[in-house]
Short mmCIF file of the N, C-alpha and C atoms (twelve columns), coordinates in Angstrom:
data_MODEL
# 
_entry.id   MODEL 
# 
loop_
_atom_site.group_PDB 
_atom_site.id 
_atom_site.type_symbol 
_atom_site.label_atom_id 
_atom_site.label_alt_id 
_atom_site.label_comp_id 
_atom_site.label_asym_id 
_atom_site.label_seq_id 
_atom_site.Cartn_x 
_atom_site.Cartn_y 
_atom_site.Cartn_z 
_atom_site.pdbx_PDB_model_num 
ATOM 1   N N  . MET A 1   11.344 81.500 -13.754 1 
ATOM 2   C CA . MET A 1   11.225 80.122 -12.782 1 
ATOM 3   C C  . MET A 1   11.020 78.983 -14.066 1 
ATOM 4   N N  . ALA A 2   10.172 79.103 -14.736 1 
ATOM 5   C CA . ALA A 2   10.057 77.746 -15.822 1 
ATOM 6   C C  . ALA A 2   11.753 77.951 -16.879 1 
ATOM 7   N N  . LEU A 3   12.767 78.311 -16.809 1 
ATOM 8   C CA . LEU A 3   13.902 78.579 -17.350 1 
ATOM 9   C C  . LEU A 3   14.710 77.746 -16.161 1 
ATOM 10  N N  . HIS A 4   14.496 78.055 -14.938 1 
ATOM 11  C CA . HIS A 4   15.073 77.283 -14.414 1 
ATOM 12  C C  . HIS A 4   14.840 75.305 -14.317 1 
ATOM 13  N N  . LYS A 5   13.728 75.416 -14.029 1 
ATOM 14  C CA . LYS A 5   13.225 74.535 -14.200 1 
ATOM 15  C C  . LYS A 5   13.554 73.499 -15.337 1 
ATOM 16  N N  . MET A 6   13.766 74.132 -16.705 1 
ATOM 17  C CA . MET A 6   14.196 73.402 -17.946 1 
ATOM 18  C C  . MET A 6   15.496 72.781 -17.306 1 
ATOM 19  N N  . LEU A 7   16.317 74.118 -17.518 1 
ATOM 20  C CA . LEU A 7   17.481 74.055 -16.900 1 
ATOM 21  C C  . LEU A 7   18.186 72.701 -15.994 1 
ATOM 22  N N  . PHE A 8   17.453 72.406 -15.043 1 
ATOM 23  C CA . PHE A 8   17.688 71.497 -14.129 1 
ATOM 24  C C  . PHE A 8   17.380 69.999 -14.341 1 
ATOM 25  N N  . ILE A 9   16.205 70.270 -15.500 1 
ATOM 26  C CA . ILE A 9   15.867 68.794 -16.085 1 
ATOM 27  C C  . ILE A 9   16.983 68.783 -16.968 1 
ATOM 28  N N  . THR A 10  17.722 69.864 -17.627 1 
ATOM 29  C CA . THR A 10  18.488 69.204 -18.550 1 
ATOM 30  C C  . THR A 10  19.622 68.860 -18.112 1 
ATOM 31  N N  . ILE A 11  20.079 69.704 -17.024 1 
ATOM 32  C CA . ILE A 11  21.387 69.182 -16.154 1 
ATOM 33  C C  . ILE A 11  21.493 67.346 -15.561 1 
ATOM 34  N N  . SER A 12  20.023 67.213 -15.099 1 
ATOM 35  C CA . SER A 12  20.110 65.850 -14.618 1 
ATOM 36  C C  . SER A 12  19.622 64.966 -15.222 1 
ATOM 37  N N  . LEU A 13  19.339 64.939 -16.300 1 
ATOM 38  C CA . LEU A 13  19.785 64.416 -18.048 1 
ATOM 39  C C  . LEU A 13  21.053 64.250 -18.749 1 
ATOM 40  N N  . LEU A 14  21.674 64.887 -18.341 1 
ATOM 41  C CA . LEU A 14  23.035 64.970 -19.106 1 
ATOM 42  C C  . LEU A 14  23.545 64.302 -18.061 1 
ATOM 43  N N  . PHE A 15  23.753 64.182 -16.168 1 
ATOM 44  C CA . PHE A 15  24.591 63.535 -15.685 1 
ATOM 45  C C  . PHE A 15  24.023 62.574 -15.866 1 
ATOM 46  N N  . CYS A 16  22.583 61.757 -16.099 1 
ATOM 47  C CA . CYS A 16  22.496 60.496 -16.072 1 
ATOM 48  C C  . CYS A 16  23.028 59.594 -17.292 1 
ATOM 49  N N  . PHE A 17  22.997 59.960 -18.224 1 
ATOM 50  C CA . PHE A 17  23.635 59.483 -19.152 1 
ATOM 51  C C  . PHE A 17  25.297 59.322 -19.350 1 
ATOM 52  N N  . ILE A 18  25.724 60.705 -18.127 1 
ATOM 53  C CA . ILE A 18  27.375 60.485 -18.474 1 
ATOM 54  C C  . ILE A 18  27.278 59.237 -17.463 1 
ATOM 55  N N  . SER A 19  26.852 59.843 -16.186 1 
ATOM 56  C CA . SER A 19  27.177 58.871 -14.908 1 
ATOM 57  C C  . SER A 19  26.956 56.967 -15.478 1 
ATOM 58  N N  . LYS A 20  26.281 56.836 -16.570 1 
ATOM 59  C CA . LYS A 20  25.794 55.738 -16.688 1 
ATOM 60  C C  . LYS A 20  26.618 54.513 -17.619 1 
ATOM 61  N N  . GLU A 21  27.708 55.671 -18.345 1 
ATOM 62  C CA . GLU A 21  28.626 55.773 -19.465 1 
ATOM 63  C C  . GLU A 21  29.871 55.137 -18.294 1 
ATOM 64  N N  . ALA A 22  29.784 55.716 -17.578 1 
ATOM 65  C CA . ALA A 22  31.351 55.436 -16.462 1 
ATOM 66  C C  . ALA A 22  31.222 54.506 -15.329 1 
ATOM 67  N N  . VAL A 23  29.979 53.774 -15.551 1 
ATOM 68  C CA . VAL A 23  29.630 52.804 -14.525 1 
ATOM 69  C C  . VAL A 23  30.142 51.139 -15.112 1 
ATOM 70  N N  . ALA A 24  31.137 50.587 -14.394 1 
ATOM 71  C CA . ALA A 24  31.317 49.003 -15.077 1 
ATOM 72  C C  . ALA A 24  30.518 47.957 -14.848 1 
ATOM 73  N N  . ASP A 25  30.977 47.192 -15.521 1 
ATOM 74  C CA . ASP A 25  29.784 46.254 -15.163 1 
ATOM 75  C C  . ASP A 25  31.058 45.270 -14.881 1 
ATOM 76  N N  . THR A 26  30.551 43.530 -14.139 1 
ATOM 77  C CA . THR A 26  31.361 42.978 -13.582 1 
ATOM 78  C C  . THR A 26  30.657 41.811 -13.778 1 
ATOM 79  N N  . GLY A 27  31.847 40.912 -13.613 1 
ATOM 80  C CA . GLY A 27  31.622 39.119 -14.468 1 
ATOM 81  C C  . GLY A 27  33.033 38.398 -14.218 1 
ATOM 82  N N  . THR A 28  33.375 37.662 -15.095 1 
ATOM 83  C CA . THR A 28  34.178 36.793 -14.955 1 
ATOM 84  C C  . THR A 28  35.036 36.666 -16.502 1 
ATOM 85  N N  . ALA A 29  36.401 36.302 -16.581 1 
ATOM 86  C CA . ALA A 29  37.067 36.330 -17.868 1 
ATOM 87  C C  . ALA A 29  37.602 34.728 -18.038 1 
ATOM 88  N N  . THR A 30  37.972 33.933 -19.078 1 
ATOM 89  C CA . THR A 30  38.581 32.827 -19.183 1 
ATOM 90  C C  . THR A 30  39.841 33.427 -20.365 1 
ATOM 91  N N  . PHE A 31  40.037 32.563 -20.877 1 
ATOM 92  C CA . PHE A 31  40.716 32.820 -22.165 1 
ATOM 93  C C  . PHE A 31  40.802 31.498 -22.945 1 
ATOM 94  N N  . TYR A 32  40.952 32.294 -24.483 1 
ATOM 95  C CA . TYR A 32  41.359 31.087 -25.712 1 
ATOM 96  C C  . TYR A 32  42.612 31.235 -26.033 1 
ATOM 97  N N  . THR A 33  42.940 29.991 -26.865 1 
ATOM 98  C CA . THR A 33  44.478 30.001 -27.419 1 
ATOM 99  C C  . THR A 33  44.379 29.880 -28.867 1 
ATOM 100 N N  . PRO A 34  45.528 30.264 -29.466 1 
ATOM 101 C CA . PRO A 34  45.004 30.953 -31.208 1 
ATOM 102 C C  . PRO A 34  44.842 29.242 -31.736 1 
ATOM 103 N N  . PRO A 35  44.759 29.043 -32.889 1 
ATOM 104 C CA . PRO A 35  44.121 30.032 -33.878 1 
ATOM 105 C C  . PRO A 35  43.056 30.851 -33.457 1 
ATOM 106 N N  . TYR A 36  43.141 32.168 -34.034 1 
ATOM 107 C CA . TYR A 36  41.844 33.203 -33.684 1 
ATOM 108 C C  . TYR A 36  41.231 33.007 -34.255 1 
ATOM 109 N N  . VAL A 37  41.619 32.665 -35.764 1 
ATOM 110 C CA . VAL A 37  40.889 32.931 -37.098 1 
ATOM 111 C C  . VAL A 37  40.047 31.361 -37.362 1 
ATOM 112 N N  . PRO A 38  38.545 31.131 -38.166 1 
ATOM 113 C CA . PRO A 38  38.278 32.562 -38.225 1 
ATOM 114 C C  . PRO A 38  37.384 32.764 -36.673 1 
ATOM 115 N N  . SER A 39  36.630 33.388 -36.880 1 
ATOM 116 C CA . SER A 39  35.902 34.548 -36.163 1 
ATOM 117 C C  . SER A 39  34.252 34.645 -36.233 1 
ATOM 118 N N  . SER A 40  33.582 34.965 -35.244 1 
ATOM 119 C CA . SER A 40  32.444 34.168 -35.681 1 
ATOM 120 C C  . SER A 40  31.452 35.953 -36.293 1 
ATOM 121 N N  . CYS A 41  32.472 36.934 -36.190 1 
ATOM 122 C CA . CYS A 41  32.523 38.457 -36.770 1 
ATOM 123 C C  . CYS A 41  33.055 38.534 -38.198 1 
ATOM 124 N N  . ASN A 42  34.595 38.740 -37.976 1 
ATOM 125 C CA . ASN A 42  35.344 38.760 -39.300 1 
ATOM 126 C C  . ASN A 42  35.925 37.632 -39.691 1 
ATOM 127 N N  . GLY A 43  35.423 36.167 -39.489 1 
ATOM 128 C CA . GLY A 43  35.520 35.360 -40.660 1 
ATOM 129 C C  . GLY A 43  37.060 35.116 -40.408 1 
ATOM 130 N N  . PHE A 44  37.813 35.246 -41.656 1 
ATOM 131 C CA . PHE A 44  38.872 35.061 -41.447 1 
ATOM 132 C C  . PHE A 44  39.914 36.037 -41.822 1 
ATOM 133 N N  . GLN A 45  39.418 37.324 -41.098 1 
ATOM 134 C CA . GLN A 45  39.846 38.324 -41.296 1 
ATOM 135 C C  . GLN A 45  40.804 38.069 -39.806 1 
ATOM 136 N N  . ASN A 46  42.127 38.613 -40.245 1 
ATOM 137 C CA . ASN A 46  43.044 38.509 -38.788 1 
ATOM 138 C C  . ASN A 46  42.712 40.201 -38.171 1 
ATOM 139 N N  . ASP A 47  42.884 39.792 -36.941 1 
ATOM 140 C CA . ASP A 47  42.222 40.836 -35.726 1 
ATOM 141 C C  . ASP A 47  43.489 41.294 -34.881 1 
ATOM 142 N N  . GLY A 48  44.599 40.526 -34.826 1 
ATOM 143 C CA . GLY A 48  45.343 40.959 -33.915 1 
ATOM 144 C C  . GLY A 48  45.408 40.176 -32.925 1 
ATOM 145 N N  . VAL A 49  46.025 39.790 -31.626 1 
ATOM 146 C CA . VAL A 49  46.034 39.090 -30.683 1 
ATOM 147 C C  . VAL A 49  45.257 39.892 -29.533 1 
ATOM 148 N N  . MET A 50  44.791 41.229 -29.243 1 
ATOM 149 C CA . MET A 50  44.035 41.804 -28.426 1 
ATOM 150 C C  . MET A 50  42.650 41.823 -28.672 1 
ATOM 151 N N  . ILE A 51  42.325 40.464 -28.422 1 
ATOM 152 C CA . ILE A 51  40.889 40.030 -29.051 1 
ATOM 153 C C  . ILE A 51  39.961 39.499 -27.663 1 
ATOM 154 N N  . ALA A 52  38.898 39.042 -28.050 1 
ATOM 155 C CA . ALA A 52  37.908 38.625 -27.340 1 
ATOM 156 C C  . ALA A 52  36.521 38.094 -27.742 1 
ATOM 157 N N  . ALA A 53  36.344 36.547 -27.267 1 
ATOM 158 C CA . ALA A 53  35.207 36.256 -27.622 1 
ATOM 159 C C  . ALA A 53  33.847 37.095 -26.637 1 
ATOM 160 N N  . ALA A 54  32.558 36.985 -26.781 1 
ATOM 161 C CA . ALA A 54  31.619 37.476 -25.623 1 
ATOM 162 C C  . ALA A 54  30.600 36.216 -25.782 1 
ATOM 163 N N  . SER A 55  30.224 36.322 -24.433 1 
ATOM 164 C CA . SER A 55  29.407 35.404 -23.989 1 
ATOM 165 C C  . SER A 55  28.200 35.556 -24.220 1 
ATOM 166 N N  . ASP A 56  26.878 34.996 -24.349 1 
ATOM 167 C CA . ASP A 56  25.610 35.973 -24.608 1 
ATOM 168 C C  . ASP A 56  25.253 36.518 -23.655 1 
ATOM 169 N N  . ALA A 57  25.909 36.861 -22.359 1 
ATOM 170 C CA . ALA A 57  25.633 38.356 -21.612 1 
ATOM 171 C C  . ALA A 57  25.740 39.693 -22.234 1 
ATOM 172 N N  . ILE A 58  26.465 39.650 -23.512 1 
ATOM 173 C CA . ILE A 58  26.848 40.767 -23.872 1 
ATOM 174 C C  . ILE A 58  26.629 40.168 -25.542 1 
ATOM 175 N N  . TRP A 59  26.371 39.472 -25.659 1 
ATOM 176 C CA . TRP A 59  26.480 39.391 -27.643 1 
ATOM 177 C C  . TRP A 59  25.789 40.158 -27.969 1 
ATOM 178 N N  . GLU A 60  24.304 39.988 -27.489 1 
ATOM 179 C CA . GLU A 60  23.393 40.636 -28.204 1 
ATOM 180 C C  . GLU A 60  23.299 40.820 -29.666 1 
ATOM 181 N N  . ASN A 61  23.250 39.222 -29.785 1 
ATOM 182 C CA . ASN A 61  22.735 38.657 -31.326 1 
ATOM 183 C C  . ASN A 61  23.814 39.291 -32.651 1 
ATOM 184 N N  . ARG A 62  25.293 39.530 -32.490 1 
ATOM 185 C CA . ARG A 62  26.448 39.891 -33.109 1 
ATOM 186 C C  . ARG A 62  26.127 41.387 -32.931 1 
ATOM 187 N N  . GLY A 63  25.554 42.151 -31.965 1 
ATOM 188 C CA . GLY A 63  25.404 43.703 -31.789 1 
ATOM 189 C C  . GLY A 63  27.007 43.768 -30.994 1 
ATOM 190 N N  . ALA A 64  27.178 42.679 -30.030 1 
ATOM 191 C CA . ALA A 64  28.569 42.785 -29.772 1 
ATOM 192 C C  . ALA A 64  29.905 43.045 -30.716 1 
ATOM 193 N N  . CYS A 65  29.638 42.745 -31.883 1 
ATOM 194 C CA . CYS A 65  30.895 42.943 -32.706 1 
ATOM 195 C C  . CYS A 65  31.470 43.970 -32.952 1 
ATOM 196 N N  . GLY A 66  32.826 43.915 -32.692 1 
ATOM 197 C CA . GLY A 66  33.225 45.019 -33.463 1 
ATOM 198 C C  . GLY A 66  33.857 46.402 -32.126 1 
ATOM 199 N N  . LYS A 67  33.101 45.789 -30.589 1 
ATOM 200 C CA . LYS A 67  33.030 46.549 -29.713 1 
ATOM 201 C C  . LYS A 67  34.255 46.599 -28.623 1 
ATOM 202 N N  . ASN A 68  34.765 47.858 -28.007 1 
ATOM 203 C CA . ASN A 68  35.759 48.168 -27.152 1 
ATOM 204 C C  . ASN A 68  35.406 47.473 -25.854 1 
ATOM 205 N N  . TYR A 69  36.432 46.792 -25.277 1 
ATOM 206 C CA . TYR A 69  35.580 47.175 -23.793 1 
ATOM 207 C C  . TYR A 69  37.105 46.921 -23.015 1 
ATOM 208 N N  . LYS A 70  37.624 47.415 -22.059 1 
ATOM 209 C CA . LYS A 70  38.321 47.961 -21.087 1 
ATOM 210 C C  . LYS A 70  38.396 46.620 -19.842 1 
ATOM 211 N N  . VAL A 71  38.936 45.983 -19.843 1 
ATOM 212 C CA . VAL A 71  38.795 44.793 -18.765 1 
ATOM 213 C C  . VAL A 71  40.014 44.678 -17.579 1 
ATOM 214 N N  . THR A 72  39.214 44.573 -16.881 1 
ATOM 215 C CA . THR A 72  40.722 44.812 -15.124 1 
ATOM 216 C C  . THR A 72  40.075 43.453 -14.581 1 
ATOM 217 N N  . CYS A 73  41.031 42.981 -14.214 1 
ATOM 218 C CA . CYS A 73  40.703 41.876 -13.139 1 
ATOM 219 C C  . CYS A 73  40.641 42.247 -11.860 1 
ATOM 220 N N  . THR A 74  39.990 41.859 -10.835 1 
ATOM 221 C CA . THR A 74  39.660 42.212 -9.844  1 
ATOM 222 C C  . THR A 74  39.862 40.698 -9.138  1 
ATOM 223 N N  . GLY A 75  40.122 39.727 -8.966  1 
ATOM 224 C CA . GLY A 75  40.180 39.119 -8.464  1 
ATOM 225 C C  . GLY A 75  40.023 37.408 -8.587  1 
ATOM 226 N N  . ALA A 76  40.262 36.405 -8.101  1 
ATOM 227 C CA . ALA A 76  40.537 35.025 -7.865  1 
ATOM 228 C C  . ALA A 76  39.134 34.761 -7.812  1 
ATOM 229 N N  . THR A 77  38.576 33.486 -8.715  1 
ATOM 230 C CA . THR A 77  37.638 32.838 -8.642  1 
ATOM 231 C C  . THR A 77  37.511 31.622 -7.804  1 
ATOM 232 N N  . ASN A 78  39.165 31.510 -7.271  1 
ATOM 233 C CA . ASN A 78  39.117 30.309 -6.208  1 
ATOM 234 C C  . ASN A 78  39.571 29.480 -7.188  1 
ATOM 235 N N  . GLU A 79  39.522 29.061 -8.549  1 
ATOM 236 C CA . GLU A 79  39.865 28.550 -9.713  1 
ATOM 237 C C  . GLU A 79  41.397 28.301 -10.037 1 
ATOM 238 N N  . GLY A 80  42.636 28.144 -9.242  1 
ATOM 239 C CA . GLY A 80  43.805 28.297 -9.726  1 
ATOM 240 C C  . GLY A 80  44.762 29.185 -9.060  1 
ATOM 241 N N  . ASP A 81  45.411 30.441 -9.347  1 
ATOM 242 C CA . ASP A 81  46.356 31.376 -8.470  1 
ATOM 243 C C  . ASP A 81  44.940 32.098 -7.876  1 
ATOM 244 N N  . PRO A 82  45.214 32.336 -6.096  1 
ATOM 245 C CA . PRO A 82  44.664 33.101 -5.568  1 
ATOM 246 C C  . PRO A 82  44.683 34.597 -5.896  1 
ATOM 247 N N  . TYR A 83  45.784 34.983 -5.749  1 
ATOM 248 C CA . TYR A 83  46.065 36.473 -6.212  1 
ATOM 249 C C  . TYR A 83  46.254 36.542 -7.776  1 
ATOM 250 N N  . PRO A 84  45.454 36.153 -8.745  1 
ATOM 251 C CA . PRO A 84  46.146 36.422 -9.985  1 
ATOM 252 C C  . PRO A 84  46.652 37.445 -10.491 1 
ATOM 253 N N  . CYS A 85  45.687 38.997 -10.262 1 
ATOM 254 C CA . CYS A 85  45.656 40.048 -11.039 1 
ATOM 255 C C  . CYS A 85  47.028 40.742 -10.833 1 
ATOM 256 N N  . THR A 86  47.044 41.539 -12.216 1 
ATOM 257 C CA . THR A 86  48.774 41.892 -12.386 1 
ATOM 258 C C  . THR A 86  48.490 43.577 -11.855 1 
ATOM 259 N N  . GLY A 87  47.382 43.836 -12.050 1 
ATOM 260 C CA . GLY A 87  47.100 45.624 -11.544 1 
ATOM 261 C C  . GLY A 87  46.970 46.051 -13.114 1 
ATOM 262 N N  . ALA A 88  46.838 45.683 -14.277 1 
ATOM 263 C CA . ALA A 88  47.178 46.099 -15.548 1 
ATOM 264 C C  . ALA A 88  45.609 46.173 -15.832 1 
ATOM 265 N N  . SER A 89  44.723 46.973 -17.012 1 
ATOM 266 C CA . SER A 89  43.703 47.011 -17.601 1 
ATOM 267 C C  . SER A 89  43.946 46.711 -18.881 1 
ATOM 268 N N  . VAL A 90  43.146 46.026 -19.967 1 
ATOM 269 C CA . VAL A 90  43.957 45.787 -21.512 1 
ATOM 270 C C  . VAL A 90  42.042 46.350 -22.136 1 
ATOM 271 N N  . VAL A 91  42.412 46.927 -23.368 1 
ATOM 272 C CA . VAL A 91  41.268 46.841 -24.106 1 
ATOM 273 C C  . VAL A 91  41.210 46.006 -25.140 1 
ATOM 274 N N  . VAL A 92  40.542 45.642 -25.083 1 
ATOM 275 C CA . VAL A 92  40.053 44.186 -25.974 1 
ATOM 276 C C  . VAL A 92  39.045 44.031 -27.368 1 
ATOM 277 N N  . GLU A 93  38.647 43.662 -28.526 1 
ATOM 278 C CA . GLU A 93  37.724 44.442 -29.536 1 
ATOM 279 C C  . GLU A 93  37.048 42.822 -29.417 1 
ATOM 280 N N  . ILE A 94  35.971 42.802 -29.084 1 
ATOM 281 C CA . ILE A 94  34.779 41.452 -29.429 1 
ATOM 282 C C  . ILE A 94  34.703 41.375 -31.200 1 
ATOM 283 N N  . VAL A 95  35.634 39.764 -31.310 1 
ATOM 284 C CA . VAL A 95  35.531 39.259 -32.755 1 
ATOM 285 C C  . VAL A 95  34.848 37.977 -33.037 1 
ATOM 286 N N  . ASP A 96  34.522 37.781 -31.854 1 
ATOM 287 C CA . ASP A 96  33.974 36.121 -31.883 1 
ATOM 288 C C  . ASP A 96  33.170 36.268 -30.375 1 
ATOM 289 N N  . TYR A 97  32.578 34.180 -30.923 1 
ATOM 290 C CA . TYR A 97  31.385 34.405 -29.930 1 
ATOM 291 C C  . TYR A 97  31.518 33.628 -29.120 1 
ATOM 292 N N  . CYS A 98  31.423 32.744 -28.071 1 
ATOM 293 C CA . CYS A 98  32.089 31.785 -26.956 1 
ATOM 294 C C  . CYS A 98  30.400 31.593 -26.475 1 
ATOM 295 N N  . PRO A 99  30.058 30.090 -27.359 1 
ATOM 296 C CA . PRO A 99  28.933 29.895 -27.126 1 
ATOM 297 C C  . PRO A 99  28.248 29.098 -25.685 1 
ATOM 298 N N  . PRO A 100 27.119 28.999 -26.114 1 
ATOM 299 C CA . PRO A 100 26.469 28.578 -24.466 1 
ATOM 300 C C  . PRO A 100 27.427 27.401 -23.514 1 
ATOM 301 N N  . GLY A 101 27.962 27.183 -22.492 1 
ATOM 302 C CA . GLY A 101 28.312 26.470 -21.800 1 
ATOM 303 C C  . GLY A 101 29.958 27.286 -21.362 1 
ATOM 304 N N  . CYS A 102 29.628 28.492 -22.230 1 
ATOM 305 C CA . CYS A 102 31.297 29.578 -21.977 1 
ATOM 306 C C  . CYS A 102 31.346 29.523 -20.389 1 
ATOM 307 N N  . ARG A 103 32.617 29.518 -20.138 1 
ATOM 308 C CA . ARG A 103 32.782 29.751 -18.346 1 
ATOM 309 C C  . ARG A 103 32.902 31.020 -17.960 1 
ATOM 310 N N  . GLY A 104 33.062 32.175 -19.349 1 
ATOM 311 C CA . GLY A 104 33.145 33.324 -18.878 1 
ATOM 312 C C  . GLY A 104 32.421 34.283 -19.386 1 
ATOM 313 N N  . THR A 105 31.935 35.485 -18.933 1 
ATOM 314 C CA . THR A 105 31.088 36.936 -19.444 1 
ATOM 315 C C  . THR A 105 32.165 37.022 -20.204 1 
ATOM 316 N N  . ILE A 106 33.588 36.938 -20.992 1 
ATOM 317 C CA . ILE A 106 34.295 37.282 -21.504 1 
ATOM 318 C C  . ILE A 106 35.257 36.486 -21.917 1 
ATOM 319 N N  . ASP A 107 35.706 36.064 -23.129 1 
ATOM 320 C CA . ASP A 107 36.868 34.800 -23.097 1 
ATOM 321 C C  . ASP A 107 37.956 35.651 -23.982 1 
ATOM 322 N N  . LEU A 108 38.654 36.160 -23.352 1 
ATOM 323 C CA . LEU A 108 39.933 36.651 -23.916 1 
ATOM 324 C C  . LEU A 108 40.949 35.895 -24.677 1 
ATOM 325 N N  . SER A 109 41.044 36.474 -25.663 1 
ATOM 326 C CA . SER A 109 42.420 35.701 -25.925 1 
ATOM 327 C C  . SER A 109 44.029 35.545 -24.763 1 
ATOM 328 N N  . GLN A 110 44.469 34.578 -25.264 1 
ATOM 329 C CA . GLN A 110 45.509 33.940 -23.998 1 
ATOM 330 C C  . GLN A 110 46.304 35.282 -23.819 1 
ATOM 331 N N  . GLU A 111 46.958 36.210 -24.816 1 
ATOM 332 C CA . GLU A 111 47.755 37.311 -25.184 1 
ATOM 333 C C  . GLU A 111 47.158 38.277 -23.845 1 
ATOM 334 N N  . ALA A 112 45.529 38.685 -24.388 1 
ATOM 335 C CA . ALA A 112 45.085 39.580 -23.140 1 
ATOM 336 C C  . ALA A 112 44.775 39.457 -21.647 1 
ATOM 337 N N  . PHE A 113 44.759 37.998 -21.900 1 
ATOM 338 C CA . PHE A 113 44.690 37.788 -20.383 1 
ATOM 339 C C  . PHE A 113 45.761 37.154 -19.502 1 
ATOM 340 N N  . ALA A 114 47.173 37.254 -20.455 1 
ATOM 341 C CA . ALA A 114 47.858 37.315 -19.679 1 
ATOM 342 C C  . ALA A 114 48.434 39.547 -18.953 1 
ATOM 343 N N  . VAL A 115 47.762 39.697 -19.417 1 
ATOM 344 C CA . VAL A 115 48.024 41.599 -19.164 1 
ATOM 345 C C  . VAL A 115 47.800 41.359 -18.176 1 
ATOM 346 N N  . ILE A 116 46.730 41.313 -17.472 1 
ATOM 347 C CA . ILE A 116 45.731 41.545 -16.622 1 
ATOM 348 C C  . ILE A 116 46.010 40.555 -15.248 1 
ATOM 349 N N  . ALA A 117 46.423 39.116 -15.728 1 
ATOM 350 C CA . ALA A 117 46.439 37.916 -14.889 1 
ATOM 351 C C  . ALA A 117 47.087 36.762 -15.137 1 
ATOM 352 N N  . ASN A 118 47.485 36.092 -14.283 1 
ATOM 353 C CA . ASN A 118 48.204 35.075 -14.272 1 
ATOM 354 C C  . ASN A 118 47.749 33.819 -15.058 1 
ATOM 355 N N  . PRO A 119 47.702 33.591 -16.141 1 
ATOM 356 C CA . PRO A 119 47.185 32.408 -16.910 1 
ATOM 357 C C  . PRO A 119 47.153 30.717 -16.067 1 
ATOM 358 N N  . ASP A 120 47.237 31.313 -15.152 1 
ATOM 359 C CA . ASP A 120 47.372 30.155 -14.623 1 
ATOM 360 C C  . ASP A 120 46.306 29.790 -13.856 1 
ATOM 361 N N  . ALA A 121 45.769 31.141 -13.480 1 
ATOM 362 C CA . ALA A 121 44.239 31.544 -12.541 1 
ATOM 363 C C  . ALA A 121 43.408 30.749 -13.498 1 
ATOM 364 N N  . GLY A 122 43.181 30.295 -14.852 1 
ATOM 365 C CA . GLY A 122 42.121 29.751 -16.160 1 
ATOM 366 C C  . GLY A 122 40.992 30.648 -16.093 1 
ATOM 367 N N  . LYS A 123 40.331 31.369 -15.170 1 
ATOM 368 C CA . LYS A 123 39.531 32.110 -14.598 1 
ATOM 369 C C  . LYS A 123 39.678 32.773 -13.876 1 
ATOM 370 N N  . ILE A 124 39.178 34.206 -13.771 1 
ATOM 371 C CA . ILE A 124 39.113 35.229 -13.081 1 
ATOM 372 C C  . ILE A 124 38.046 36.744 -12.990 1 
ATOM 373 N N  . ASP A 125 37.785 36.867 -11.949 1 
ATOM 374 C CA . ASP A 125 36.509 37.922 -11.822 1 
ATOM 375 C C  . ASP A 125 37.360 39.378 -12.612 1 
ATOM 376 N N  . ILE A 126 36.500 40.126 -12.942 1 
ATOM 377 C CA . ILE A 126 36.922 41.373 -13.666 1 
ATOM 378 C C  . ILE A 126 35.624 42.215 -13.311 1 
ATOM 379 N N  . SER A 127 36.129 43.444 -13.844 1 
ATOM 380 C CA . SER A 127 35.066 44.619 -14.192 1 
ATOM 381 C C  . SER A 127 35.421 45.176 -15.337 1 
ATOM 382 N N  . PHE A 128 34.601 45.281 -16.307 1 
ATOM 383 C CA . PHE A 128 34.645 45.879 -17.944 1 
ATOM 384 C C  . PHE A 128 33.153 46.702 -18.228 1 
ATOM 385 N N  . GLN A 129 33.745 47.708 -19.314 1 
ATOM 386 C CA . GLN A 129 33.012 48.131 -19.857 1 
ATOM 387 C C  . GLN A 129 33.215 49.026 -21.230 1 
ATOM 388 N N  . SER A 130 32.310 49.256 -21.796 1 
ATOM 389 C CA . SER A 130 32.430 49.858 -23.082 1 
ATOM 390 C C  . SER A 130 33.212 50.821 -23.522 1 
ATOM 391 N N  . VAL A 131 34.523 50.774 -24.036 1 
ATOM 392 C CA . VAL A 131 34.971 52.257 -24.310 1 
ATOM 393 C C  . VAL A 131 35.436 52.546 -25.933 1 
# 
């Protein structure tokens, strides 16, 4: 009986951790344009173009630096294109900080934004999760 109880508890805990990882957060995304250096995380290192800046919502006092997020457009914010989403997702690395007053949860590079949405939208609703 004790073994069954222990097995049940172990499986329950495993399920909690696994299911937590698969759940995406929601927020908004905007974009910024080149030049992308210097960045708050990596100074003058060229990190490519599939990058993003984190707002205070996910910055974690530089803890977000180097994290990768899968970002998907989920809809319009009524600012620009009413149907902005392309249906694609993009994986970006956090390399910069979007300071207070930042208009989005994640400020994507212009190139990353264009993968998931029409840049004319300017700001979109997103789902995102760490990968």
